[in-house]
PDB file of C-alpha atoms in Angstrom:
ATOM      1  CA  MET A   1     -36.889  57.830  16.447  1.00  0.00           C
ATOM      2  CA  ALA A   2     -36.942  61.554  16.951  1.00  0.00           C
ATOM      3  CA  SER A   3     -40.362  62.331  15.581  1.00  0.00           C
ATOM      4  CA  PRO A   4     -42.720  63.011  18.480  1.00  0.00           C
ATOM      5  CA  HIS A   5     -46.324  63.789  17.589  1.00  0.00           C
ATOM      6  CA  SER A   6     -47.585  64.863  21.047  1.00  0.00           C
ATOM      7  CA  SER A   7     -49.321  68.163  21.359  1.00  0.00           C
ATOM      8  CA  ALA A   8     -46.539  69.475  23.732  1.00  0.00           C
ATOM      9  CA  ALA A   9     -43.929  68.769  21.115  1.00  0.00           C
ATOM     10  CA  SER A  10     -45.956  70.396  18.291  1.00  0.00           C
ATOM     11  CA  ALA A  11     -47.167  73.395  20.145  1.00  0.00           C
ATOM     12  CA  ARG A  12     -44.184  75.483  18.732  1.00  0.00           C
ATOM     13  CA  PRO A  13     -42.296  73.424  16.208  1.00  0.00           C
ATOM     14  CA  GLY A  14     -38.554  74.089  16.817  1.00  0.00           C
ATOM     15  CA  GLY A  15     -39.296  76.171  19.846  1.00  0.00           C
ATOM     16  CA  SER A  16     -40.218  79.823  19.728  1.00  0.00           C
ATOM     17  CA  GLY A  17     -38.338  82.932  18.530  1.00  0.00           C
ATOM     18  CA  LEU A  18     -39.254  86.555  17.758  1.00  0.00           C
ATOM     19  CA  LEU A  19     -40.265  87.812  14.361  1.00  0.00           C
ATOM     20  CA  ALA A  20     -41.432  91.408  13.964  1.00  0.00           C
ATOM     21  CA  GLY A  21     -42.059  91.559  17.780  1.00  0.00           C
ATOM     22  CA  ARG A  22     -44.315  88.429  17.720  1.00  0.00           C
ATOM     23  CA  THR A  23     -43.481  84.982  19.186  1.00  0.00           C
ATOM     24  CA  VAL A  24     -43.614  82.459  16.503  1.00  0.00           C
ATOM     25  CA  ALA A  25     -42.564  78.871  16.002  1.00  0.00           C
ATOM     26  CA  ARG A  26     -39.009  78.607  14.697  1.00  0.00           C
ATOM     27  CA  ILE A  27     -40.241  76.187  12.096  1.00  0.00           C
ATOM     28  CA  GLY A  28     -42.789  77.901   9.889  1.00  0.00           C
ATOM     29  CA  TYR A  29     -44.180  77.010   6.433  1.00  0.00           C
ATOM     30  CA  GLY A  30     -43.182  78.234   2.961  1.00  0.00           C
ATOM     31  CA  ALA A  31     -46.292  78.321   0.840  1.00  0.00           C
ATOM     32  CA  MET A  32     -44.707  78.498  -2.623  1.00  0.00           C
ATOM     33  CA  GLN A  33     -45.172  74.717  -3.424  1.00  0.00           C
ATOM     34  CA  LEU A  34     -48.838  75.043  -2.812  1.00  0.00           C
ATOM     35  CA  ALA A  35     -49.128  76.267  -6.419  1.00  0.00           C
ATOM     36  CA  ARG A  36     -48.649  72.624  -7.355  1.00  0.00           C
ATOM     37  CA  LEU A  37     -52.039  71.786  -5.892  1.00  0.00           C
ATOM     38  CA  ARG A  38     -53.977  74.134  -8.182  1.00  0.00           C
ATOM     39  CA  ALA A  39     -56.130  71.194  -9.391  1.00  0.00           C
ATOM     40  CA  ASP A  40     -56.980  70.230  -5.863  1.00  0.00           C
ATOM     41  CA  ARG A  41     -57.802  73.356  -3.830  1.00  0.00           C
ATOM     42  CA  ASP A  42     -59.414  71.501  -1.129  1.00  0.00           C
ATOM     43  CA  ALA A  43     -56.207  69.536  -0.417  1.00  0.00           C
ATOM     44  CA  ALA A  44     -54.159  72.771  -0.410  1.00  0.00           C
ATOM     45  CA  VAL A  45     -56.500  74.395   2.180  1.00  0.00           C
ATOM     46  CA  THR A  46     -56.489  71.171   4.281  1.00  0.00           C
ATOM     47  CA  LEU A  47     -52.600  71.341   4.231  1.00  0.00           C
ATOM     48  CA  LEU A  48     -52.625  74.881   5.505  1.00  0.00           C
ATOM     49  CA  ARG A  49     -55.031  73.956   8.235  1.00  0.00           C
ATOM     50  CA  ARG A  50     -52.837  71.041   9.171  1.00  0.00           C
ATOM     51  CA  ALA A  51     -49.778  73.311   9.516  1.00  0.00           C
ATOM     52  CA  VAL A  52     -51.710  75.488  11.926  1.00  0.00           C
ATOM     53  CA  GLU A  53     -52.824  72.340  13.918  1.00  0.00           C
ATOM     54  CA  LEU A  54     -49.202  71.411  14.202  1.00  0.00           C
ATOM     55  CA  GLY A  55     -48.315  74.768  15.798  1.00  0.00           C
ATOM     56  CA  VAL A  56     -47.090  76.570  12.731  1.00  0.00           C
ATOM     57  CA  ASN A  57     -47.882  80.276  13.026  1.00  0.00           C
ATOM     58  CA  HIS A  58     -45.484  81.769  10.546  1.00  0.00           C
ATOM     59  CA  ILE A  59     -46.348  81.474   6.802  1.00  0.00           C
ATOM     60  CA  ASP A  60     -44.243  82.804   3.998  1.00  0.00           C
ATOM     61  CA  THR A  61     -45.879  83.729   0.734  1.00  0.00           C
ATOM     62  CA  ALA A  62     -45.848  86.087  -2.285  1.00  0.00           C
ATOM     63  CA  ASN A  63     -48.413  87.457  -4.853  1.00  0.00           C
ATOM     64  CA  PHE A  64     -46.221  85.851  -7.535  1.00  0.00           C
ATOM     65  CA  TYR A  65     -46.548  82.318  -6.068  1.00  0.00           C
ATOM     66  CA  GLY A  66     -48.930  80.738  -8.493  1.00  0.00           C
ATOM     67  CA  ASP A  67     -50.021  84.126  -9.866  1.00  0.00           C
ATOM     68  CA  GLY A  68     -51.995  84.894  -6.783  1.00  0.00           C
ATOM     69  CA  PHE A  69     -53.401  81.400  -6.332  1.00  0.00           C
ATOM     70  CA  VAL A  70     -51.307  80.806  -3.151  1.00  0.00           C
ATOM     71  CA  ASN A  71     -52.388  83.995  -1.396  1.00  0.00           C
ATOM     72  CA  GLY A  72     -55.985  83.100  -2.277  1.00  0.00           C
ATOM     73  CA  LEU A  73     -55.513  79.772  -0.403  1.00  0.00           C
ATOM     74  CA  ILE A  74     -54.032  81.583   2.680  1.00  0.00           C
ATOM     75  CA  ARG A  75     -57.015  83.956   2.614  1.00  0.00           C
ATOM     76  CA  GLU A  76     -59.379  81.051   2.635  1.00  0.00           C
ATOM     77  CA  ALA A  77     -57.570  78.785   5.151  1.00  0.00           C
ATOM     78  CA  ILE A  78     -56.128  81.050   7.789  1.00  0.00           C
ATOM     79  CA  ARG A  79     -58.383  82.732  10.258  1.00  0.00           C
ATOM     80  CA  PRO A  80     -57.597  85.688  12.522  1.00  0.00           C
ATOM     81  CA  GLU A  81     -57.895  83.627  15.643  1.00  0.00           C
ATOM     82  CA  ASP A  82     -55.169  81.355  14.377  1.00  0.00           C
ATOM     83  CA  GLY A  83     -52.608  84.098  15.320  1.00  0.00           C
ATOM     84  CA  VAL A  84     -50.518  83.400  12.238  1.00  0.00           C
ATOM     85  CA  THR A  85     -47.840  85.881  11.018  1.00  0.00           C
ATOM     86  CA  VAL A  86     -47.948  86.000   7.333  1.00  0.00           C
ATOM     87  CA  VAL A  87     -44.842  87.236   5.614  1.00  0.00           C
ATOM     88  CA  THR A  88     -44.894  88.198   2.072  1.00  0.00           C
ATOM     89  CA  LYS A  89     -42.549  89.761  -0.496  1.00  0.00           C
ATOM     90  CA  VAL A  90     -42.251  92.150  -3.323  1.00  0.00           C
ATOM     91  CA  GLY A  91     -39.546  92.681  -6.046  1.00  0.00           C
ATOM     92  CA  ALA A  92     -41.067  90.286  -8.649  1.00  0.00           C
ATOM     93  CA  THR A  93     -44.347  89.887 -10.277  1.00  0.00           C
ATOM     94  CA  PRO A  94     -46.215  87.025 -11.982  1.00  0.00           C
ATOM     95  CA  ASP A  95     -45.408  86.473 -15.720  1.00  0.00           C
ATOM     96  CA  PRO A  96     -47.414  83.447 -16.622  1.00  0.00           C
ATOM     97  CA  GLY A  97     -46.762  83.938 -20.392  1.00  0.00           C
ATOM     98  CA  GLY A  98     -43.046  84.428 -20.035  1.00  0.00           C
ATOM     99  CA  PRO A  99     -40.112  82.072 -19.999  1.00  0.00           C
ATOM    100  CA  ARG A 100     -40.329  81.930 -16.226  1.00  0.00           C
ATOM    101  CA  PRO A 101     -43.455  82.206 -14.004  1.00  0.00           C
ATOM    102  CA  LEU A 102     -42.221  85.399 -12.647  1.00  0.00           C
ATOM    103  CA  ARG A 103     -40.146  88.409 -13.707  1.00  0.00           C
ATOM    104  CA  LEU A 104     -38.302  91.059 -11.602  1.00  0.00           C
ATOM    105  CA  ALA A 105     -40.350  94.130 -10.598  1.00  0.00           C
ATOM    106  CA  GLN A 106     -37.959  96.283  -8.794  1.00  0.00           C
ATOM    107  CA  ARG A 107     -39.071  99.800  -9.649  1.00  0.00           C
ATOM    108  CA  PRO A 108     -40.704 101.793  -6.830  1.00  0.00           C
ATOM    109  CA  GLU A 109     -44.093 101.923  -8.606  1.00  0.00           C
ATOM    110  CA  GLU A 110     -43.845  98.187  -9.082  1.00  0.00           C
ATOM    111  CA  LEU A 111     -43.057  97.605  -5.472  1.00  0.00           C
ATOM    112  CA  ARG A 112     -46.137  99.621  -4.434  1.00  0.00           C
ATOM    113  CA  ALA A 113     -48.317  97.708  -6.980  1.00  0.00           C
ATOM    114  CA  GLU A 114     -47.122  94.403  -5.545  1.00  0.00           C
ATOM    115  CA  VAL A 115     -47.935  95.459  -2.028  1.00  0.00           C
ATOM    116  CA  GLU A 116     -51.363  96.440  -3.122  1.00  0.00           C
ATOM    117  CA  ALA A 117     -51.726  93.014  -4.940  1.00  0.00           C
ATOM    118  CA  ASN A 118     -50.649  91.215  -1.737  1.00  0.00           C
ATOM    119  CA  LEU A 119     -53.218  93.139   0.342  1.00  0.00           C
ATOM    120  CA  THR A 120     -56.071  92.370  -2.081  1.00  0.00           C
ATOM    121  CA  GLY A 121     -54.974  88.683  -2.501  1.00  0.00           C
ATOM    122  CA  LEU A 122     -54.679  88.063   1.276  1.00  0.00           C
ATOM    123  CA  GLY A 123     -57.838  90.110   2.027  1.00  0.00           C
ATOM    124  CA  VAL A 124     -56.257  92.179   4.610  1.00  0.00           C
ATOM    125  CA  ASP A 125     -55.680  96.029   5.388  1.00  0.00           C
ATOM    126  CA  ARG A 126     -52.195  95.629   6.477  1.00  0.00           C
ATOM    127  CA  LEU A 127     -49.419  93.094   5.627  1.00  0.00           C
ATOM    128  CA  ASP A 128     -47.583  91.731   8.746  1.00  0.00           C
ATOM    129  CA  VAL A 129     -44.117  91.740   7.195  1.00  0.00           C
ATOM    130  CA  VAL A 130     -43.053  92.499   3.654  1.00  0.00           C
ATOM    131  CA  ASN A 131     -39.556  91.526   2.426  1.00  0.00           C
ATOM    132  CA  LEU A 132     -38.054  93.468  -0.343  1.00  0.00           C
ATOM    133  CA  ARG A 133     -36.652  90.775  -2.791  1.00  0.00           C
ATOM    134  CA  ARG A 134     -33.582  92.280  -4.330  1.00  0.00           C
ATOM    135  CA  ALA A 135     -31.447  90.221  -6.617  1.00  0.00           C
ATOM    136  CA  ASP A 136     -28.036  91.067  -5.419  1.00  0.00           C
ATOM    137  CA  ALA A 137     -27.194  87.549  -4.111  1.00  0.00           C
ATOM    138  CA  GLY A 138     -28.424  83.959  -4.336  1.00  0.00           C
ATOM    139  CA  PRO A 139     -29.279  81.794  -7.285  1.00  0.00           C
ATOM    140  CA  GLY A 140     -31.738  83.012  -9.859  1.00  0.00           C
ATOM    141  CA  LEU A 141     -32.562  86.268 -11.772  1.00  0.00           C
ATOM    142  CA  ARG A 142     -30.260  89.300 -11.892  1.00  0.00           C
ATOM    143  CA  PRO A 143     -31.618  92.816 -12.558  1.00  0.00           C
ATOM    144  CA  GLU A 144     -30.980  94.334 -15.991  1.00  0.00           C
ATOM    145  CA  GLY A 145     -31.908  97.652 -17.705  1.00  0.00           C
ATOM    146  CA  ASP A 146     -34.623  99.504 -15.969  1.00  0.00           C
ATOM    147  CA  GLN A 147     -34.708  96.837 -13.237  1.00  0.00           C
ATOM    148  CA  VAL A 148     -31.334  97.946 -11.785  1.00  0.00           C
ATOM    149  CA  ILE A 149     -32.719 100.213  -8.971  1.00  0.00           C
ATOM    150  CA  ASP A 150     -30.813 102.048  -6.222  1.00  0.00           C
ATOM    151  CA  LEU A 151     -31.581 100.616  -2.777  1.00  0.00           C
ATOM    152  CA  ASP A 152     -32.422 104.019  -1.285  1.00  0.00           C
ATOM    153  CA  ASP A 153     -35.213 104.538  -3.925  1.00  0.00           C
ATOM    154  CA  GLN A 154     -36.685 101.215  -3.013  1.00  0.00           C
ATOM    155  CA  LEU A 155     -36.518 101.796   0.688  1.00  0.00           C
ATOM    156  CA  ALA A 156     -38.145 105.200   0.264  1.00  0.00           C
ATOM    157  CA  VAL A 157     -41.277 103.645  -1.074  1.00  0.00           C
ATOM    158  CA  MET A 158     -41.270 100.703   1.384  1.00  0.00           C
ATOM    159  CA  THR A 159     -41.000 102.914   4.442  1.00  0.00           C
ATOM    160  CA  ALA A 160     -43.607 105.136   3.020  1.00  0.00           C
ATOM    161  CA  LEU A 161     -45.994 102.136   2.776  1.00  0.00           C
ATOM    162  CA  ARG A 162     -45.076 101.219   6.306  1.00  0.00           C
ATOM    163  CA  ASP A 163     -45.844 104.895   7.368  1.00  0.00           C
ATOM    164  CA  GLU A 164     -49.185 104.611   5.545  1.00  0.00           C
ATOM    165  CA  GLY A 165     -50.044 101.498   7.687  1.00  0.00           C
ATOM    166  CA  LYS A 166     -50.108  99.093   4.749  1.00  0.00           C
ATOM    167  CA  ILE A 167     -46.982  97.240   5.902  1.00  0.00           C
ATOM    168  CA  GLY A 168     -46.367  96.283   9.510  1.00  0.00           C
ATOM    169  CA  ALA A 169     -42.610  95.607   9.211  1.00  0.00           C
ATOM    170  CA  LEU A 170     -39.900  95.386   6.551  1.00  0.00           C
ATOM    171  CA  GLY A 171     -37.391  92.662   5.725  1.00  0.00           C
ATOM    172  CA  LEU A 172     -34.934  92.008   2.830  1.00  0.00           C
ATOM    173  CA  SER A 173     -34.341  89.006   0.592  1.00  0.00           C
ATOM    174  CA  SER A 174     -31.565  87.895  -1.797  1.00  0.00           C
ATOM    175  CA  VAL A 175     -29.224  90.679  -0.603  1.00  0.00           C
ATOM    176  CA  SER A 176     -25.445  91.179  -0.239  1.00  0.00           C
ATOM    177  CA  LEU A 177     -23.887  92.059   3.052  1.00  0.00           C
ATOM    178  CA  ASP A 178     -23.193  95.554   1.728  1.00  0.00           C
ATOM    179  CA  VAL A 179     -26.909  96.110   0.902  1.00  0.00           C
ATOM    180  CA  LEU A 180     -27.971  94.829   4.271  1.00  0.00           C
ATOM    181  CA  ARG A 181     -25.572  97.216   6.021  1.00  0.00           C
ATOM    182  CA  ARG A 182     -26.971 100.151   3.940  1.00  0.00           C
ATOM    183  CA  ALA A 183     -30.535  99.231   4.806  1.00  0.00           C
ATOM    184  CA  LEU A 184     -30.141  98.856   8.575  1.00  0.00           C
ATOM    185  CA  PRO A 185     -31.370 102.481   9.358  1.00  0.00           C
ATOM    186  CA  ALA A 186     -34.615 101.628   7.696  1.00  0.00           C
ATOM    187  CA  GLY A 187     -35.421  99.226  10.508  1.00  0.00           C
ATOM    188  CA  LEU A 188     -35.492  95.613   9.499  1.00  0.00           C
ATOM    189  CA  VAL A 189     -37.024  92.528  11.121  1.00  0.00           C
ATOM    190  CA  CYS A 190     -35.822  89.725   8.967  1.00  0.00           C
ATOM    191  CA  VAL A 191     -33.488  88.680   6.146  1.00  0.00           C
ATOM    192  CA  GLN A 192     -34.112  85.861   3.737  1.00  0.00           C
ATOM    193  CA  ASN A 193     -31.116  84.494   1.879  1.00  0.00           C
ATOM    194  CA  ALA A 194     -30.165  81.124   0.384  1.00  0.00           C
ATOM    195  CA  TYR A 195     -28.296  79.316   3.171  1.00  0.00           C
ATOM    196  CA  SER A 196     -27.693  75.729   4.142  1.00  0.00           C
ATOM    197  CA  LEU A 197     -25.145  73.439   5.738  1.00  0.00           C
ATOM    198  CA  VAL A 198     -23.367  73.175   2.385  1.00  0.00           C
ATOM    199  CA  ALA A 199     -23.749  76.782   1.318  1.00  0.00           C
ATOM    200  CA  ARG A 200     -22.622  78.974   4.241  1.00  0.00           C
ATOM    201  CA  ASP A 201     -21.362  81.981   2.285  1.00  0.00           C
ATOM    202  CA  ASP A 202     -23.456  84.365   4.322  1.00  0.00           C
ATOM    203  CA  GLU A 203     -22.038  83.567   7.775  1.00  0.00           C
ATOM    204  CA  GLU A 204     -20.901  87.135   8.239  1.00  0.00           C
ATOM    205  CA  MET A 205     -24.541  88.346   7.347  1.00  0.00           C
ATOM    206  CA  LEU A 206     -26.032  85.808   9.754  1.00  0.00           C
ATOM    207  CA  GLU A 207     -23.797  87.236  12.534  1.00  0.00           C
ATOM    208  CA  LEU A 208     -24.702  90.766  11.687  1.00  0.00           C
ATOM    209  CA  CYS A 209     -28.385  89.845  11.889  1.00  0.00           C
ATOM    210  CA  ARG A 210     -27.822  88.358  15.286  1.00  0.00           C
ATOM    211  CA  ALA A 211     -26.081  91.405  16.510  1.00  0.00           C
ATOM    212  CA  GLU A 212     -28.955  93.655  15.231  1.00  0.00           C
ATOM    213  CA  ASP A 213     -31.773  91.359  16.545  1.00  0.00           C
ATOM    214  CA  ILE A 214     -32.929  90.639  12.891  1.00  0.00           C
ATOM    215  CA  ALA A 215     -34.412  87.209  12.298  1.00  0.00           C
ATOM    216  CA  TRP A 216     -32.492  85.088   9.843  1.00  0.00           C
ATOM    217  CA  VAL A 217     -34.872  83.143   7.543  1.00  0.00           C
ATOM    218  CA  PRO A 218     -32.872  80.957   5.116  1.00  0.00           C
ATOM    219  CA  TYR A 219     -34.481  79.618   1.917  1.00  0.00           C
ATOM    220  CA  PHE A 220     -33.185  76.541   0.106  1.00  0.00           C
ATOM    221  CA  PRO A 221     -32.167  75.147   3.628  1.00  0.00           C
ATOM    222  CA  LEU A 222     -31.121  71.836   2.093  1.00  0.00           C
ATOM    223  CA  GLY A 223     -29.177  73.224  -0.758  1.00  0.00           C
ATOM    224  CA  GLY A 224     -29.532  71.747  -4.256  1.00  0.00           C
ATOM    225  CA  ALA A 225     -31.743  74.653  -5.470  1.00  0.00           C
ATOM    226  CA  PHE A 226     -30.635  74.151  -9.052  1.00  0.00           C
ATOM    227  CA  PRO A 227     -29.013  71.256 -10.920  1.00  0.00           C
ATOM    228  CA  GLY A 228     -25.391  70.796 -10.100  1.00  0.00           C
ATOM    229  CA  LEU A 229     -25.550  72.574  -6.677  1.00  0.00           C
ATOM    230  CA  PRO A 230     -24.621  70.424  -3.649  1.00  0.00           C
ATOM    231  CA  LYS A 231     -27.285  68.905  -1.532  1.00  0.00           C
ATOM    232  CA  VAL A 232     -27.272  68.623   2.143  1.00  0.00           C
ATOM    233  CA  THR A 233     -28.925  65.185   2.156  1.00  0.00           C
ATOM    234  CA  ASP A 234     -26.094  63.769  -0.087  1.00  0.00           C
ATOM    235  CA  GLU A 235     -23.426  64.425   2.563  1.00  0.00           C
ATOM    236  CA  PRO A 236     -22.100  61.265   4.139  1.00  0.00           C
ATOM    237  CA  ALA A 237     -21.904  63.001   7.613  1.00  0.00           C
ATOM    238  CA  VAL A 238     -25.497  64.021   7.347  1.00  0.00           C
ATOM    239  CA  ILE A 239     -26.583  60.528   6.368  1.00  0.00           C
ATOM    240  CA  ALA A 240     -24.575  59.096   9.284  1.00  0.00           C
ATOM    241  CA  ALA A 241     -26.011  61.567  11.705  1.00  0.00           C
ATOM    242  CA  ALA A 242     -29.550  60.653  10.472  1.00  0.00           C
ATOM    243  CA  GLU A 243     -28.963  56.875  10.993  1.00  0.00           C
ATOM    244  CA  ALA A 244     -27.525  57.515  14.554  1.00  0.00           C
ATOM    245  CA  VAL A 245     -30.315  59.893  15.552  1.00  0.00           C
ATOM    246  CA  GLY A 246     -33.156  57.958  13.965  1.00  0.00           C
ATOM    247  CA  CYS A 247     -34.504  60.552  11.541  1.00  0.00           C
ATOM    248  CA  THR A 248     -34.067  61.486   7.896  1.00  0.00           C
ATOM    249  CA  PRO A 249     -31.116  63.326   6.384  1.00  0.00           C
ATOM    250  CA  ALA A 250     -33.373  66.200   5.538  1.00  0.00           C
ATOM    251  CA  GLN A 251     -34.436  66.498   9.204  1.00  0.00           C
ATOM    252  CA  VAL A 252     -30.807  66.603  10.190  1.00  0.00           C
ATOM    253  CA  GLY A 253     -30.193  69.394   7.751  1.00  0.00           C
ATOM    254  CA  LEU A 254     -33.012  71.563   9.140  1.00  0.00           C
ATOM    255  CA  ALA A 255     -32.107  70.682  12.655  1.00  0.00           C
ATOM    256  CA  TRP A 256     -28.411  71.703  12.195  1.00  0.00           C
ATOM    257  CA  ILE A 257     -29.650  75.232  11.093  1.00  0.00           C
ATOM    258  CA  LEU A 258     -31.810  75.552  14.127  1.00  0.00           C
ATOM    259  CA  HIS A 259     -28.977  74.509  16.347  1.00  0.00           C
ATOM    260  CA  HIS A 260     -26.466  76.700  14.556  1.00  0.00           C
ATOM    261  CA  ALA A 261     -27.997  80.053  15.389  1.00  0.00           C
ATOM    262  CA  PRO A 262     -30.789  80.804  17.741  1.00  0.00           C
ATOM    263  CA  HIS A 263     -32.232  83.736  15.736  1.00  0.00           C
ATOM    264  CA  THR A 264     -32.936  81.526  12.705  1.00  0.00           C
ATOM    265  CA  HIS A 265     -36.510  80.734  11.563  1.00  0.00           C
ATOM    266  CA  LEU A 266     -37.089  78.027   9.002  1.00  0.00           C
ATOM    267  CA  ILE A 267     -39.737  78.054   6.345  1.00  0.00           C
ATOM    268  CA  PRO A 268     -39.510  74.660   4.574  1.00  0.00           C
ATOM    269  CA  GLY A 269     -42.149  74.295   1.879  1.00  0.00           C
ATOM    270  CA  THR A 270     -44.011  71.202   0.696  1.00  0.00           C
ATOM    271  CA  ALA A 271     -47.321  70.233  -0.942  1.00  0.00           C
ATOM    272  CA  SER A 272     -47.361  66.922   1.033  1.00  0.00           C
ATOM    273  CA  ALA A 273     -48.931  66.362   4.504  1.00  0.00           C
ATOM    274  CA  GLU A 274     -46.351  63.648   5.192  1.00  0.00           C
ATOM    275  CA  HIS A 275     -43.385  66.025   4.376  1.00  0.00           C
ATOM    276  CA  LEU A 276     -44.985  68.732   6.403  1.00  0.00           C
ATOM    277  CA  GLN A 277     -45.138  66.414   9.494  1.00  0.00           C
ATOM    278  CA  ALA A 278     -41.498  65.522   8.801  1.00  0.00           C
ATOM    279  CA  ASN A 279     -40.431  69.133   8.645  1.00  0.00           C
ATOM    280  CA  VAL A 280     -42.309  69.976  11.886  1.00  0.00           C
ATOM    281  CA  ASP A 281     -40.752  67.001  13.632  1.00  0.00           C
ATOM    282  CA  ALA A 282     -37.175  68.142  12.625  1.00  0.00           C
ATOM    283  CA  GLY A 283     -37.660  70.699  15.397  1.00  0.00           C
ATOM    284  CA  ALA A 284     -37.414  67.994  17.978  1.00  0.00           C
ATOM    285  CA  VAL A 285     -34.224  66.405  16.491  1.00  0.00           C
ATOM    286  CA  ALA A 286     -31.437  66.546  19.100  1.00  0.00           C
ATOM    287  CA  LEU A 287     -27.843  66.797  17.917  1.00  0.00           C
ATOM    288  CA  ASP A 288     -25.106  66.262  20.368  1.00  0.00           C
ATOM    289  CA  ASP A 289     -21.777  68.139  20.396  1.00  0.00           C
ATOM    290  CA  LYS A 290     -19.888  65.389  18.622  1.00  0.00           C
ATOM    291  CA  THR A 291     -22.445  65.248  15.779  1.00  0.00           C
ATOM    292  CA  LEU A 292     -22.643  68.952  15.534  1.00  0.00           C
ATOM    293  CA  ALA A 293     -18.862  69.116  15.171  1.00  0.00           C
ATOM    294  CA  GLU A 294     -18.904  66.535  12.343  1.00  0.00           C
ATOM    295  CA  LEU A 295     -21.655  68.466  10.683  1.00  0.00           C
ATOM    296  CA  ASP A 296     -19.737  71.751  11.136  1.00  0.00           C
ATOM    297  CA  ALA A 297     -16.775  70.310   9.364  1.00  0.00           C
ATOM    298  CA  ILE A 298     -18.554  69.708   6.158  1.00  0.00           C
ATOM    299  CA  PRO A 299     -17.073  72.202   3.796  1.00  0.00           C
ATOM    300  CA  SER A 300     -19.268  75.014   2.510  1.00  0.00           C
ATOM    301  CA  ARG A 301     -19.288  75.035  -1.312  1.00  0.00           C
ATOM    302  CA  GLY A 302     -21.233  78.169  -1.925  1.00  0.00           C
ATOM    303  CA  GLY A 303     -23.792  77.675  -4.721  1.00  0.00           C
ATOM    304  CA  HIS A 304     -25.298  81.161  -4.324  1.00  0.00           C
ATOM    305  CA  GLY A 305     -24.363  81.895  -7.917  1.00  0.00           C
TER     306      GLY A 305
END
């Protein structure tokens, strides 16, 4: 059973990699699902503390997660001495009364306002890394009307905020290959796009990030983000590999991504301590060449919408 719980194994889940010049565990934690614990704040804080105990030192968040609730939890739970790199994002804003819990906020003044909201919510003077969440690619919202903003106008305000010291480093999220290429001169440390074993549309972008020393941080790493999209854990080859290795299909899906590209950092999210442990343990799952070849042969079926 590939699920070691020793302190040595959990010191840096998945091994270590560089993100914004810092050495972080390749398995981090995506905090979005903490919004489900609004009724049990103590449990949410305990879960964050547990992630730190397990060696996680990369947390992904946003002011629009739970309308500021998640950032407040991180402010309460994470201490400076923990050495955690907190990555946040702008490009959307909470919309609790709307048809979805968030709406796009792509205009330069909105990006600045969201940076300020993240600074206040997290209780810091500078954000470690901020991803500009575009909506060029991936499942979900698409910009319309006054939300269709030129990349250069957005990068101008983001680099200004970096120059002002409010942002440490910049990344991009939900972008096309063309947008990434155009943004490279601004200096990027990471890219977040939907990517998994069954949705590998962005392989060329992943390779560009590798060549440019940009961390690749996939979201929806197990596919199935929306009804009808393929799920990694449904694949017969994944299920067979899990049985052979002695772990879960989800752990195989996460382990495959780590094996596939050394500059990848995972940010699986959960509101469960049990699932948190399982996600961390995925970093210790060993996949031999034969198993990797069988997994690589699974067809990519897109699903980025």
